[in-house]
XYZ file of C-alpha atoms in Angstrom:
542
model
C 77.601 83.560 -33.039
C 80.389 82.634 -30.633
C 79.716 79.383 -28.787
C 81.765 77.937 -25.963
C 81.586 74.311 -24.801
C 84.389 72.699 -22.805
C 84.846 69.065 -21.760
C 82.164 68.556 -19.133
C 84.291 66.018 -17.209
C 87.061 68.549 -16.567
C 86.930 70.867 -13.519
C 86.103 74.322 -14.809
C 87.525 77.646 -13.725
C 87.206 81.239 -14.814
C 88.859 82.089 -18.085
C 90.668 85.297 -18.962
C 87.361 87.127 -19.203
C 87.096 87.226 -15.409
C 90.684 87.389 -14.255
C 92.637 84.773 -12.295
C 90.774 81.635 -11.292
C 90.608 80.143 -7.827
C 92.723 76.979 -8.067
C 94.834 74.973 -5.659
C 97.936 76.683 -7.006
C 96.503 80.153 -6.534
C 96.897 82.165 -3.343
C 94.380 80.970 -0.747
C 91.441 83.321 -0.185
C 91.545 85.402 2.981
C 88.035 84.562 4.122
C 85.500 81.888 3.275
C 81.800 82.568 3.632
C 79.085 79.970 3.118
C 75.333 80.089 2.590
C 72.599 77.806 1.329
C 72.137 79.921 -1.799
C 74.481 82.467 -3.315
C 73.032 84.873 -5.872
C 75.516 86.730 -8.036
C 74.509 90.242 -9.151
C 71.746 92.324 -7.578
C 69.871 92.963 -10.807
C 66.098 92.934 -10.491
C 66.259 89.192 -11.205
C 68.945 88.769 -8.558
C 66.942 90.655 -5.948
C 63.814 88.615 -6.685
C 65.763 85.332 -6.626
C 67.387 86.207 -3.309
C 64.129 87.302 -1.687
C 62.210 84.265 -2.966
C 64.851 81.801 -1.770
C 64.988 83.469 1.651
C 61.219 83.384 1.983
C 61.368 79.646 1.494
C 63.834 79.041 4.262
C 67.222 79.335 2.577
C 70.097 81.309 3.999
C 70.957 83.652 1.121
C 73.999 85.692 0.271
C 73.701 88.266 -2.522
C 77.007 89.299 -4.113
C 76.868 92.538 -6.097
C 79.896 93.771 -8.064
C 78.720 97.388 -7.875
C 77.226 99.535 -5.154
C 73.507 99.478 -5.921
C 70.690 96.963 -6.192
C 68.096 96.714 -8.944
C 70.187 96.717 -12.110
C 68.498 98.628 -14.909
C 65.194 98.907 -13.015
C 66.924 101.291 -10.622
C 69.651 102.271 -13.084
C 67.823 104.440 -15.579
C 65.247 102.218 -17.241
C 62.264 103.695 -15.470
C 59.898 103.144 -18.398
C 58.607 99.606 -17.846
C 58.376 97.503 -21.013
C 55.320 95.644 -19.825
C 53.941 93.677 -22.752
C 50.628 92.023 -21.865
C 49.859 92.941 -18.223
C 47.792 89.756 -17.830
C 50.971 87.661 -17.619
C 52.714 89.887 -15.064
C 52.327 88.309 -11.656
C 54.284 87.005 -8.707
C 57.084 89.215 -7.467
C 56.954 91.335 -10.619
C 53.306 92.060 -9.883
C 54.102 92.850 -6.267
C 56.848 95.237 -7.312
C 54.410 96.963 -9.643
C 51.917 97.271 -6.774
C 54.622 98.574 -4.425
C 55.429 101.311 -6.928
C 51.765 102.274 -7.147
C 51.416 102.253 -3.358
C 54.444 104.507 -2.980
C 52.861 107.157 -5.185
C 49.293 106.537 -4.017
C 48.014 105.714 -7.503
C 46.638 102.705 -9.352
C 49.148 100.296 -10.950
C 50.045 101.443 -14.437
C 49.350 105.131 -13.785
C 52.994 105.899 -14.485
C 55.277 104.229 -17.000
C 57.471 103.215 -14.082
C 59.110 104.435 -10.885
C 61.822 106.999 -10.351
C 65.186 105.233 -10.058
C 65.720 106.006 -6.377
C 62.233 104.736 -5.543
C 62.841 101.462 -7.381
C 66.076 100.923 -5.457
C 64.411 101.706 -2.131
C 61.688 99.125 -2.809
C 64.301 96.488 -3.644
C 66.378 97.362 -0.566
C 63.342 97.081 1.662
C 62.415 93.694 0.224
C 65.894 92.330 0.878
C 65.943 93.670 4.426
C 62.528 92.241 5.273
C 63.662 88.658 4.631
C 67.177 89.006 6.006
C 69.217 88.626 2.826
C 72.862 89.554 3.349
C 74.021 91.852 0.537
C 77.751 92.330 -0.068
C 78.615 95.166 -2.451
C 81.840 95.545 -4.381
C 82.191 91.778 -4.894
C 83.110 91.301 -8.541
C 83.484 87.669 -9.518
C 87.076 86.623 -10.218
C 86.724 82.855 -10.429
C 84.808 79.706 -9.675
C 85.853 76.266 -8.489
C 83.911 73.358 -9.978
C 84.403 69.767 -8.935
C 84.473 66.666 -11.136
C 80.851 66.076 -10.073
C 79.948 69.207 -12.076
C 78.956 71.117 -8.931
C 80.184 74.612 -8.234
C 82.043 74.405 -4.939
C 82.773 78.075 -4.483
C 83.150 81.397 -6.216
C 85.790 83.999 -5.543
C 85.662 87.763 -5.430
C 89.092 89.208 -4.846
C 90.594 87.424 -1.829
C 87.255 86.097 -0.608
C 85.711 82.724 -1.374
C 82.011 81.991 -1.053
C 80.553 78.494 -0.964
C 76.929 77.397 -1.267
C 74.714 74.461 -2.087
C 73.100 76.284 -5.023
C 74.214 79.299 -7.046
C 72.139 81.738 -9.087
C 73.800 83.761 -11.851
C 71.621 86.853 -12.159
C 74.231 89.016 -13.893
C 73.543 90.663 -17.228
C 76.844 89.297 -18.511
C 76.577 85.642 -17.439
C 79.929 85.826 -15.665
C 79.239 83.042 -13.185
C 77.993 80.570 -15.773
C 81.091 81.296 -17.861
C 83.393 80.903 -14.850
C 81.773 77.541 -14.135
C 82.491 76.354 -17.671
C 78.837 76.205 -18.704
C 78.569 76.543 -22.507
C 77.078 79.728 -23.847
C 76.444 81.660 -27.032
C 77.090 85.316 -27.817
C 75.448 87.314 -30.577
C 73.412 86.561 -33.644
C 73.232 83.006 -34.938
C 72.838 81.884 -38.521
C 69.237 81.349 -39.591
C 69.967 77.709 -40.302
C 70.882 76.906 -36.676
C 67.331 76.944 -35.312
C 65.458 77.522 -38.561
C 64.500 81.023 -37.419
C 63.211 83.481 -39.966
C 64.478 86.521 -38.049
C 67.943 85.259 -37.095
C 71.243 86.567 -38.398
C 72.127 89.801 -40.114
C 69.063 91.760 -41.146
C 68.041 93.296 -44.446
C 68.829 96.972 -44.906
C 65.378 98.513 -44.798
C 64.068 102.030 -44.080
C 62.586 102.965 -40.727
C 62.726 105.457 -37.889
C 65.854 103.802 -36.451
C 67.817 103.746 -39.713
C 69.998 106.416 -41.294
C 68.508 108.128 -44.342
C 70.363 107.677 -47.648
C 73.067 109.914 -49.099
C 75.067 110.458 -45.904
C 78.747 109.856 -46.556
C 80.788 107.826 -44.051
C 84.133 109.416 -44.975
C 86.066 112.157 -43.233
C 86.448 115.217 -45.472
C 84.089 113.864 -48.135
C 80.435 114.736 -47.473
C 79.444 113.324 -50.882
C 80.840 109.807 -50.511
C 82.763 109.604 -53.767
C 86.287 108.988 -52.453
C 87.046 106.242 -49.971
C 89.019 107.441 -46.987
C 89.095 107.348 -43.195
C 85.707 106.662 -41.626
C 83.927 109.174 -39.467
C 83.700 108.316 -35.762
C 80.690 106.280 -34.616
C 80.765 103.998 -37.667
C 81.730 100.330 -37.534
C 84.046 99.286 -40.380
C 82.600 96.717 -42.771
C 82.036 94.482 -44.442
C 78.701 93.218 -43.167
C 77.945 89.510 -43.075
C 75.479 88.218 -45.670
C 71.790 88.600 -44.860
C 70.725 85.830 -42.473
C 74.269 84.873 -41.526
C 75.421 84.693 -37.936
C 78.007 87.339 -37.155
C 78.195 87.405 -33.365
C 76.703 90.895 -33.292
C 74.915 92.002 -30.132
C 72.302 94.679 -29.687
C 73.716 98.130 -29.012
C 74.275 99.276 -25.452
C 73.765 102.721 -23.996
C 72.740 104.680 -20.930
C 69.068 105.363 -20.201
C 69.405 108.805 -18.634
C 66.814 110.246 -16.272
C 65.974 113.867 -17.087
C 63.836 116.597 -15.553
C 62.622 120.149 -16.205
C 62.606 120.981 -12.488
C 64.003 124.426 -11.592
C 66.869 122.844 -9.628
C 67.927 120.581 -12.499
C 71.618 120.217 -13.267
C 72.303 121.655 -16.751
C 74.131 119.582 -19.310
C 77.836 120.326 -19.254
C 80.595 120.127 -21.818
C 82.814 117.297 -20.654
C 86.559 118.112 -20.561
C 87.230 115.357 -23.107
C 84.472 116.415 -25.513
C 85.630 115.908 -29.123
C 83.995 118.094 -31.773
C 85.026 115.725 -34.565
C 83.238 112.826 -32.884
C 79.893 114.417 -33.749
C 80.401 115.148 -37.444
C 78.074 112.318 -38.422
C 75.298 113.967 -36.399
C 75.917 117.262 -38.155
C 75.636 115.586 -41.544
C 72.384 113.956 -40.465
C 70.834 117.268 -39.404
C 72.113 118.932 -42.576
C 70.467 116.182 -44.642
C 67.161 116.531 -42.806
C 67.237 120.303 -43.297
C 67.832 119.843 -47.036
C 64.847 117.495 -47.213
C 62.607 119.876 -45.280
C 62.307 117.429 -42.388
C 61.501 119.077 -39.077
C 62.850 117.122 -36.114
C 61.807 117.551 -32.496
C 63.933 116.809 -29.461
C 61.340 114.337 -28.291
C 61.599 112.473 -31.582
C 65.311 112.026 -30.960
C 65.458 111.140 -27.301
C 61.908 110.537 -26.093
C 61.453 113.639 -23.979
C 58.144 113.285 -22.223
C 57.225 113.271 -18.527
C 56.644 109.508 -18.404
C 57.850 109.104 -14.805
C 56.469 110.621 -11.596
C 57.242 114.236 -10.743
C 57.677 115.194 -14.372
C 60.824 113.154 -14.944
C 61.640 111.433 -18.221
C 63.366 108.155 -18.971
C 65.188 109.250 -22.113
C 65.382 106.497 -24.711
C 67.015 105.943 -28.097
C 64.349 106.636 -30.699
C 66.137 107.610 -33.879
C 69.125 106.804 -36.089
C 71.434 108.931 -33.952
C 70.832 108.444 -30.263
C 72.038 107.392 -26.825
C 72.771 103.932 -28.237
C 76.383 103.395 -29.288
C 76.505 101.661 -32.669
C 80.216 101.507 -33.452
C 80.500 97.799 -32.590
C 82.191 98.246 -29.204
C 79.340 96.344 -27.548
C 80.305 93.275 -29.596
C 83.494 92.998 -27.524
C 81.905 93.472 -24.129
C 80.498 90.009 -23.226
C 83.838 88.186 -23.345
C 86.065 91.153 -22.498
C 88.193 91.275 -19.372
C 87.537 93.749 -16.543
C 89.842 96.471 -17.859
C 88.411 96.405 -21.365
C 84.857 96.303 -20.035
C 85.546 99.419 -18.017
C 86.907 101.147 -21.118
C 83.741 100.212 -23.027
C 81.530 101.357 -20.148
C 83.250 104.743 -20.012
C 83.018 105.027 -23.795
C 79.248 104.634 -23.503
C 78.970 106.964 -20.517
C 80.942 109.691 -22.280
C 78.773 109.188 -25.355
C 75.662 109.864 -23.254
C 77.159 112.981 -21.658
C 78.438 114.327 -24.955
C 75.240 113.509 -26.857
C 73.226 115.589 -24.393
C 75.660 118.482 -24.831
C 75.695 118.100 -28.616
C 71.899 118.213 -28.897
C 71.615 121.188 -26.595
C 74.495 123.350 -27.871
C 75.936 122.416 -31.275
C 75.045 125.052 -33.931
C 74.332 122.298 -36.459
C 71.407 121.119 -34.352
C 68.163 122.940 -35.235
C 67.431 125.808 -32.873
C 64.084 124.370 -31.681
C 65.830 121.144 -30.658
C 68.539 123.029 -28.775
C 65.950 125.219 -27.060
C 63.880 122.220 -25.965
C 66.928 120.286 -24.771
C 68.032 123.221 -22.637
C 64.723 123.024 -20.759
C 65.886 119.661 -19.420
C 68.695 118.597 -17.135
C 69.768 115.923 -14.678
C 67.672 115.517 -11.507
C 69.549 116.292 -8.295
C 67.906 113.506 -6.305
C 68.899 110.739 -8.741
C 72.298 109.005 -8.948
C 73.921 111.402 -6.517
C 77.043 109.218 -6.159
C 77.635 108.945 -9.929
C 77.351 112.615 -10.913
C 73.604 112.197 -11.514
C 74.145 109.845 -14.444
C 73.011 106.204 -14.122
C 75.221 103.693 -12.362
C 74.214 100.876 -14.727
C 75.207 100.434 -18.365
C 72.270 99.071 -20.362
C 73.684 95.705 -21.394
C 70.828 94.632 -23.618
C 72.364 91.214 -24.181
C 75.642 89.454 -23.501
C 76.134 85.728 -22.978
C 73.227 83.315 -23.307
C 73.495 79.931 -21.642
C 73.162 76.809 -23.798
C 70.974 74.898 -21.368
C 68.512 72.055 -21.157
C 66.139 73.804 -23.573
C 66.931 76.584 -26.026
C 63.950 78.915 -26.394
C 63.575 80.094 -29.998
C 61.374 82.398 -32.040
C 59.176 79.395 -32.866
C 58.176 79.118 -29.183
C 57.339 82.813 -28.973
C 55.503 83.317 -32.235
C 53.350 80.244 -31.703
C 52.843 80.768 -27.964
C 54.030 77.189 -27.507
C 52.940 75.554 -24.256
C 55.614 74.160 -21.947
C 54.878 71.544 -19.317
C 57.541 73.010 -17.055
C 56.508 76.658 -17.462
C 57.692 78.890 -14.591
C 56.905 82.324 -16.069
C 55.311 83.875 -19.102
C 56.566 86.484 -21.520
C 54.655 88.702 -23.887
C 56.865 91.562 -25.073
C 57.420 91.668 -28.820
C 60.647 90.562 -30.437
C 62.670 93.703 -29.851
C 66.113 93.599 -31.406
C 67.622 97.042 -31.115
C 70.120 98.325 -33.669
C 73.214 96.157 -33.897
C 75.570 98.324 -35.934
C 76.022 101.534 -37.872
C 78.219 100.790 -40.868
C 78.519 101.688 -44.547
C 78.542 100.245 -48.038
C 78.883 101.309 -51.643
C 75.582 101.917 -53.401
C 75.647 101.442 -57.176
C 74.418 104.715 -58.590
C 75.075 106.203 -62.025
C 77.721 107.068 -63.063
C 79.796 105.936 -60.062
C 79.068 104.125 -56.795
C 78.335 106.298 -53.785
C 79.266 105.372 -50.208
C 76.415 105.687 -47.704
C 75.964 105.111 -43.992
C 73.582 102.338 -42.945
C 72.047 101.370 -39.616
C 71.376 97.653 -39.370
C 69.756 95.191 -37.021
C 66.549 96.767 -35.718
C 63.627 94.359 -35.592
C 60.202 94.518 -33.961
C 57.766 91.616 -34.372
C 54.632 90.987 -32.251
C 54.361 87.754 -30.271
C 51.569 86.083 -28.364
C 51.927 85.366 -24.625
C 54.378 82.486 -24.355
C 55.736 80.154 -21.696
C 59.320 80.206 -20.433
C 60.227 76.658 -19.371
C 62.228 75.780 -16.288
C 64.641 73.919 -18.594
C 65.759 77.289 -20.012
C 66.937 78.354 -16.551
C 69.184 75.349 -15.877
C 72.344 74.073 -17.574
C 72.487 70.691 -19.172
C 73.084 68.023 -16.537
C 76.507 67.185 -17.934
C 77.628 70.814 -17.598
C 76.635 71.872 -14.069
C 74.153 70.602 -11.484
C 73.751 73.428 -8.961
C 73.363 76.582 -11.022
C 70.245 78.548 -12.031
C 70.333 81.344 -14.615
C 67.317 83.731 -14.744
C 68.875 86.503 -16.898
C 71.240 84.954 -19.452
C 68.673 82.240 -20.091
C 69.002 79.490 -22.648
C 67.504 81.183 -25.695
C 68.380 82.141 -29.222
C 69.344 85.721 -29.966
C 65.907 86.376 -31.459
C 63.952 84.858 -28.565
C 66.152 86.612 -26.020
C 65.182 89.971 -27.535
C 61.752 89.483 -25.949
C 62.764 87.679 -22.758
C 65.274 90.414 -21.844
C 62.754 92.829 -20.321
C 63.095 93.756 -16.647
C 59.572 92.619 -15.760
C 60.326 89.166 -17.129
C 63.662 89.087 -15.331
C 61.768 89.679 -12.079
C 59.429 86.771 -12.776
C 62.302 84.496 -13.789
C 64.264 85.531 -10.710
C 61.261 84.631 -8.587
C 61.159 81.182 -10.167
C 64.905 80.682 -9.771
C 64.752 81.600 -6.092
C 61.930 79.163 -5.373
C 63.756 76.391 -7.258
C 67.064 77.156 -5.512
C 65.460 76.849 -2.091
C 63.806 73.589 -3.145
C 67.117 72.161 -4.377
C 68.802 73.009 -1.071
C 65.927 71.663 0.993
C 65.718 68.329 -0.875
C 69.400 67.903 -1.662
C 68.611 67.490 -5.337
C 70.398 68.761 -8.413
C 68.649 71.732 -9.960
C 67.655 69.585 -12.950
C 65.975 67.081 -10.617
C 63.898 69.566 -8.616
C 60.195 68.681 -8.651
C 58.998 71.318 -11.113
C 55.356 70.612 -10.294
C 56.010 71.591 -6.691
C 57.812 74.742 -7.854
C 54.863 75.586 -10.075
C 52.434 75.123 -7.177
C 54.449 77.512 -5.039
C 54.660 80.057 -7.838
C 50.914 79.913 -8.474
C 50.234 80.390 -4.772
C 52.454 83.468 -4.897
C 50.648 84.976 -7.863
C 52.877 83.931 -10.743
C 50.918 83.558 -13.980
C 51.716 80.256 -15.699
C 49.045 80.260 -18.382
C 46.165 82.215 -19.890
């Protein structure tokens, strides 16, 4: 785990992860724009926070670094990870109903909406309440006064001031720019006494590599140590249960279709045959074991979205998820390195689709089935029909007033300041693909291992308001509905888009209340916020 905690009495500015900070010595911004509430990042949480704050009388400005609204909900993750539908209410419930109304079906008929439909629903909601959305505004700094209040944020040459700020980004860039302490990656089990924290045991499962696959170039047996194949993270692994700062793998959730006008998968100009040798060894191993593999088993090909479209997921040991450890760098990386990592993941998705559909090492039935699918013409038209959003499963996590842990989730612990409920299981996706020597007779054999996957059921649990706000000594006018104050294990459940929508709803209501009453976000009357949320359909208990 990497944890960051600066002197709370010192004015805080963006570090090197965001670029130059806005300070008195820096060049003055060209324009200054003010609002009651500024929401950074138009993820689904950001949209819900902006709409909720506007509905309650606040003038809201929504700053989006990209060119779309909705984050992963409109960026490829069409399959809604619902959990227990009884706890889904408020704006998340209204979004679900809006999707059903659009298609003229009952809620839950489809696994989720088509990406362009999700974005249209979000756009309409923002327009209806008069939220100003500014695209292409990537955060470059924040100015924080000695009173621990964010005075303004900067995006390029523009400065934006507000009474209350909401960081709805997947990365937690605003909270980091404001100097709010945060954690990244897996903690040691001793930190919170969590059974499931830290590096995981190497156990078999559908997401793990089978044994006897060598990690070395030119040595399919694994007897002679040498250069590693691509797509493998060099070792050594941390001890079981130790914190290593590892984050869940990222990837692109591609939308696919079998429609006659689909766009066939293409061989990218930079496609590297050697990059896919590990996949060839995997298919060769399965063939030697008599294992028959379907395309759907690899990438989740099923018409789970309207109009026969599929939200392709990562279902096996070799998938759309990138497991070489590059995601570990992303949370604290600067803009240039983040873009390199994003392109690395995008190219992986493009090349994986080509590999599965054309490489001779892939079983013929898989290639035949993959060639029935392609990219839908009506989705992601401005990004070559591939999603505009990298699936950042986790990045920074604020260290706030209350750190939610696995104990809260497994026990369904009640919280007096509950503002939303969660119910999705602990869902830690694979963290790394690495290797180790296995002690076999007469000599050790090197084998590839996939590590980190974890799925544990939970009961419906409460997310407290204290997990959405920094500690008082760190910042007094910031709300964080995505990078919430939670352990790595607890965050693996909280991180679902439906829960982000509910938490964004709560953050927007609280932000408007803080502006209206002139209070710090920690001093907002939570009971009043809860009353508003209940009136608006949010479920705060079962």
